[in-house]
């Protein structure tokens, strides 16, 4: 998704709308695999910006791996959920296009389930600004394993509600061009156990 497809006010409203369902995100969204974090950041402790951090699902995986984390998200209700989970993490309300951190202040910037809401050109300028020399940008998405028949059926039921939220190679390519970056891919997996009630809540 790009800002060119929507007027600026609609774009702003949509990407900050998740605050109204922050508790649901915290309860129902899956975590991220530890090996994905290791692939992106490495084993040595680093200072990582979780950009578009939401309720802190990726933040928790980064902390468990021993990294120092600072979280930025445009929606204060999402950050309130994050602080409830991880009160030790500094949080800032802000956008990818105007990151509220000093120059050269982080070793890596990770965005989980969020980069499709960034405007790539101005965001790339900000990423270069806040990263230290040799820094890493990691874009992460959780997707359903639709090789499982019932999951494929669920995906079809949700297709009309996807609204471009799925992993998008186009987003990765656009950021790679804007950053002049070399792209590496990593596929991992995580098992999320859901009750029928949770599935229905996710659809609703």
XYZ file of C-alpha atoms in Angstrom:
204
model
C 0.000 0.000 0.000
C 1.270 3.522 -0.687
C 0.108 6.987 0.244
C -0.572 7.623 -3.431
C -3.599 5.323 -3.245
C -5.300 7.329 -0.468
C -5.679 10.982 0.413
C -3.364 12.008 3.306
C -6.125 12.286 5.917
C -7.540 8.839 5.122
C -4.002 7.418 5.221
C -3.345 8.990 8.631
C -6.683 7.830 10.021
C -6.252 4.243 8.841
C -2.756 3.721 10.124
C -3.586 5.099 13.565
C -6.938 3.291 13.790
C -5.457 0.194 15.422
C -5.434 1.927 18.790
C -9.175 1.292 19.039
C -8.543 -2.471 19.021
C -5.268 -2.491 20.958
C -6.434 -5.002 23.572
C -7.594 -7.386 20.840
C -4.224 -7.147 19.103
C -2.452 -7.941 22.347
C -4.710 -10.929 23.012
C -4.995 -12.530 19.565
C -2.002 -11.643 17.394
C 0.740 -14.283 17.192
C 4.280 -13.726 18.420
C 7.281 -13.727 16.086
C 9.841 -16.554 15.799
C 13.079 -16.128 17.746
C 15.104 -17.395 14.790
C 13.729 -14.569 12.636
C 15.105 -12.048 15.138
C 18.447 -13.882 15.203
C 18.579 -13.763 11.396
C 17.878 -10.032 11.316
C 19.859 -8.761 14.283
C 22.376 -11.474 15.138
C 23.306 -12.898 18.523
C 25.321 -9.971 19.903
C 23.188 -7.582 22.011
C 22.276 -4.460 20.053
C 20.117 -1.380 20.426
C 17.036 -1.956 18.269
C 14.214 0.348 17.236
C 10.898 -1.510 17.024
C 9.156 0.785 14.526
C 5.388 0.503 14.368
C 5.790 -1.534 17.544
C 2.086 -1.837 18.297
C 1.406 -3.799 21.475
C 4.975 -5.111 21.712
C 4.793 -8.623 20.266
C 8.144 -8.253 18.499
C 9.524 -6.193 21.397
C 9.158 -9.196 23.699
C 11.108 -11.461 21.340
C 13.876 -8.869 21.044
C 14.108 -8.500 24.823
C 14.231 -12.263 25.304
C 17.175 -12.362 22.903
C 19.056 -9.852 25.056
C 18.654 -6.723 22.936
C 17.989 -3.194 24.165
C 14.742 -1.944 22.617
C 13.139 1.421 22.010
C 9.588 1.375 20.642
C 7.852 3.871 18.341
C 4.235 3.703 17.189
C 1.728 6.311 15.965
C -1.055 5.050 18.278
C -0.786 5.773 22.002
C -3.310 3.043 22.984
C -1.068 0.444 21.308
C 1.949 1.732 23.229
C -0.061 1.584 26.458
C -0.481 -2.164 25.896
C 3.250 -2.451 25.171
C 4.174 -0.610 28.374
C 1.882 -2.889 30.385
C 3.820 -5.880 29.034
C 7.292 -4.335 29.011
C 7.479 -1.339 31.359
C 11.263 -1.173 31.015
C 11.099 -0.263 27.304
C 11.226 3.447 26.337
C 8.284 4.328 24.080
C 7.576 7.275 21.782
C 4.524 8.229 19.777
C 5.757 8.851 16.255
C 5.758 7.927 12.588
C 8.247 6.191 10.314
C 8.433 9.424 8.331
C 9.480 11.468 11.403
C 11.161 9.099 13.856
C 11.516 10.813 17.273
C 15.062 9.519 17.959
C 18.505 11.127 17.629
C 20.795 10.594 14.666
C 22.862 7.400 14.752
C 21.149 6.092 17.874
C 20.277 2.474 16.961
C 22.015 -0.538 15.442
C 18.896 -1.949 13.783
C 15.365 -0.934 12.863
C 12.753 -3.696 12.745
C 9.160 -3.296 11.619
C 6.809 -6.213 12.210
C 3.447 -6.237 10.415
C 3.854 -2.493 9.867
C 6.002 -1.500 6.864
C 3.051 -1.477 4.448
C 1.830 1.571 6.414
C 5.096 3.509 5.850
C 5.681 6.028 3.058
C 8.915 4.510 1.716
C 10.850 7.546 0.465
C 10.601 9.779 3.564
C 10.781 6.740 5.848
C 14.024 5.635 4.182
C 15.545 9.049 4.900
C 14.635 8.621 8.570
C 15.961 5.061 8.711
C 19.330 6.163 7.348
C 19.400 9.023 9.854
C 18.770 6.990 13.023
C 20.909 3.976 12.073
C 24.536 3.659 13.046
C 27.135 2.704 10.457
C 26.529 -0.867 9.308
C 22.978 -0.840 10.645
C 20.244 -3.251 9.593
C 16.636 -2.743 8.502
C 14.350 -5.748 8.970
C 10.773 -5.976 7.663
C 8.785 -8.828 9.190
C 5.336 -10.212 8.427
C 3.404 -13.128 9.893
C 1.345 -14.916 7.248
C -1.006 -17.876 7.480
C 0.241 -21.280 6.344
C -2.412 -21.886 3.694
C -0.987 -25.299 2.822
C -3.238 -26.399 5.712
C -6.739 -26.787 4.185
C -8.772 -25.191 6.962
C -6.301 -22.284 7.154
C -6.661 -21.785 3.399
C -10.434 -21.669 3.865
C -10.019 -19.093 6.621
C -7.786 -17.051 4.323
C -10.471 -17.032 1.646
C -13.045 -15.911 4.211
C -10.786 -13.055 5.276
C -9.630 -12.026 1.798
C -12.016 -9.086 1.517
C -10.767 -7.718 4.844
C -7.046 -8.017 4.106
C -6.760 -4.417 2.844
C -3.137 -4.896 1.820
C -1.971 -5.971 5.265
C -0.354 -9.158 4.013
C 3.377 -9.525 3.423
C 4.108 -7.543 0.285
C 7.215 -8.132 -1.817
C 6.491 -4.795 -3.465
C 7.010 -3.006 -0.142
C 10.330 -4.783 0.358
C 11.491 -3.908 -3.156
C 10.496 -0.260 -2.768
C 12.403 0.076 0.501
C 15.427 -1.698 -0.974
C 15.552 0.844 -3.794
C 15.045 3.807 -1.468
C 17.787 2.606 0.901
C 20.172 1.252 -1.703
C 20.103 -1.940 0.363
C 20.951 -5.551 -0.309
C 17.960 -7.805 0.425
C 18.080 -11.172 2.174
C 15.008 -13.282 2.897
C 14.318 -15.654 5.755
C 11.272 -17.874 6.167
C 10.433 -19.175 9.598
C 7.430 -20.530 11.432
C 5.532 -20.266 14.663
C 2.592 -22.279 15.953
C -0.346 -20.281 17.272
C -3.047 -22.264 19.024
C -6.501 -20.701 18.696
C -9.854 -21.675 20.114
C -12.924 -21.439 17.841
C -13.949 -18.367 19.831
C -10.643 -16.668 19.082
C -10.973 -17.433 15.379
C -14.454 -15.922 15.334
C -13.195 -12.879 17.256
C -10.404 -12.444 14.702
C -12.879 -12.534 11.824
C -15.196 -10.087 13.573
